[in-house]
């Protein structure tokens, strides 16, 4: 059996240049962001910003609770 070079995985497949150098489709434009995904990320950022604001506002009151 002739070996074709080093293969470090059990499933050694050949890489085709057509998969790497495939021309991009010019007819497909930017897909719009779904409203649900935008809503979730907006809520996450509001939560993070509210957490930072509340931390700096009430940090001195948390110190006796930790110590």
mmCIF file of C-alpha atoms in Angstrom:
data_model
loop_
_atom_site.group_PDB
_atom_site.id
_atom_site.type_symbol
_atom_site.label_atom_id
_atom_site.label_comp_id
_atom_site.label_asym_id
_atom_site.label_seq_id
_atom_site.Cartn_x
_atom_site.Cartn_y
_atom_site.Cartn_z
ATOM 1 C CA UNK A 1 0.000 0.000 0.000
ATOM 2 C CA UNK A 2 1.475 3.329 -1.062
ATOM 3 C CA UNK A 3 1.136 6.276 1.301
ATOM 4 C CA UNK A 4 0.317 9.736 -0.023
ATOM 5 C CA UNK A 5 2.121 11.690 2.642
ATOM 6 C CA UNK A 6 1.562 12.416 6.307
ATOM 7 C CA UNK A 7 -2.019 12.200 7.438
ATOM 8 C CA UNK A 8 -2.530 13.093 11.084
ATOM 9 C CA UNK A 9 -6.205 12.258 11.363
ATOM 10 C CA UNK A 10 -8.079 9.037 10.823
ATOM 11 C CA UNK A 11 -10.238 10.612 8.137
ATOM 12 C CA UNK A 12 -7.754 12.007 5.619
ATOM 13 C CA UNK A 13 -9.555 13.793 2.791
ATOM 14 C CA UNK A 14 -8.077 15.689 -0.102
ATOM 15 C CA UNK A 15 -8.674 19.423 -0.164
ATOM 16 C CA UNK A 16 -9.920 20.697 -3.485
ATOM 17 C CA UNK A 17 -8.930 24.157 -4.651
ATOM 18 C CA UNK A 18 -12.421 24.641 -6.077
ATOM 19 C CA UNK A 19 -13.739 24.648 -2.517
ATOM 20 C CA UNK A 20 -11.181 27.216 -1.396
ATOM 21 C CA UNK A 21 -11.088 29.468 -4.448
ATOM 22 C CA UNK A 22 -14.790 29.354 -5.244
ATOM 23 C CA UNK A 23 -16.006 32.617 -6.768
ATOM 24 C CA UNK A 24 -18.329 34.553 -4.523
ATOM 25 C CA UNK A 25 -21.961 34.817 -5.467
ATOM 26 C CA UNK A 26 -22.559 38.401 -6.516
ATOM 27 C CA UNK A 27 -26.342 38.136 -6.665
ATOM 28 C CA UNK A 28 -26.771 37.567 -2.922
ATOM 29 C CA UNK A 29 -26.609 40.764 -0.902
ATOM 30 C CA UNK A 30 -26.309 41.369 2.775
ATOM 31 C CA UNK A 31 -28.910 39.464 4.715
ATOM 32 C CA UNK A 32 -30.904 41.631 7.107
ATOM 33 C CA UNK A 33 -30.481 40.964 10.805
ATOM 34 C CA UNK A 34 -33.532 39.190 12.223
ATOM 35 C CA UNK A 35 -35.576 41.342 14.605
ATOM 36 C CA UNK A 36 -35.519 38.695 17.347
ATOM 37 C CA UNK A 37 -31.719 38.531 17.321
ATOM 38 C CA UNK A 38 -31.457 42.323 17.430
ATOM 39 C CA UNK A 39 -33.950 42.440 20.318
ATOM 40 C CA UNK A 40 -32.017 39.845 22.317
ATOM 41 C CA UNK A 41 -28.679 41.645 21.854
ATOM 42 C CA UNK A 42 -30.296 44.986 22.729
ATOM 43 C CA UNK A 43 -31.635 43.505 25.966
ATOM 44 C CA UNK A 44 -28.243 41.999 26.766
ATOM 45 C CA UNK A 45 -26.480 45.350 26.310
ATOM 46 C CA UNK A 46 -29.121 47.167 28.371
ATOM 47 C CA UNK A 47 -28.597 44.601 31.139
ATOM 48 C CA UNK A 48 -24.824 44.982 31.028
ATOM 49 C CA UNK A 49 -24.997 48.773 31.107
ATOM 50 C CA UNK A 50 -27.564 48.729 33.937
ATOM 51 C CA UNK A 51 -25.312 46.342 35.887
ATOM 52 C CA UNK A 52 -22.298 48.612 35.490
ATOM 53 C CA UNK A 53 -24.288 51.680 36.521
ATOM 54 C CA UNK A 54 -25.761 49.924 39.566
ATOM 55 C CA UNK A 55 -22.352 48.576 40.553
ATOM 56 C CA UNK A 56 -20.748 52.009 40.584
ATOM 57 C CA UNK A 57 -23.769 53.513 42.325
ATOM 58 C CA UNK A 58 -24.022 50.920 45.133
ATOM 59 C CA UNK A 59 -20.469 49.501 45.312
ATOM 60 C CA UNK A 60 -19.752 51.152 48.662
ATOM 61 C CA UNK A 61 -22.838 49.472 50.161
ATOM 62 C CA UNK A 62 -21.672 46.040 48.974
ATOM 63 C CA UNK A 63 -18.275 46.265 50.671
ATOM 64 C CA UNK A 64 -19.574 45.558 54.224
ATOM 65 C CA UNK A 65 -21.514 42.575 52.923
ATOM 66 C CA UNK A 66 -18.410 41.004 51.376
ATOM 67 C CA UNK A 67 -16.093 41.636 54.351
#
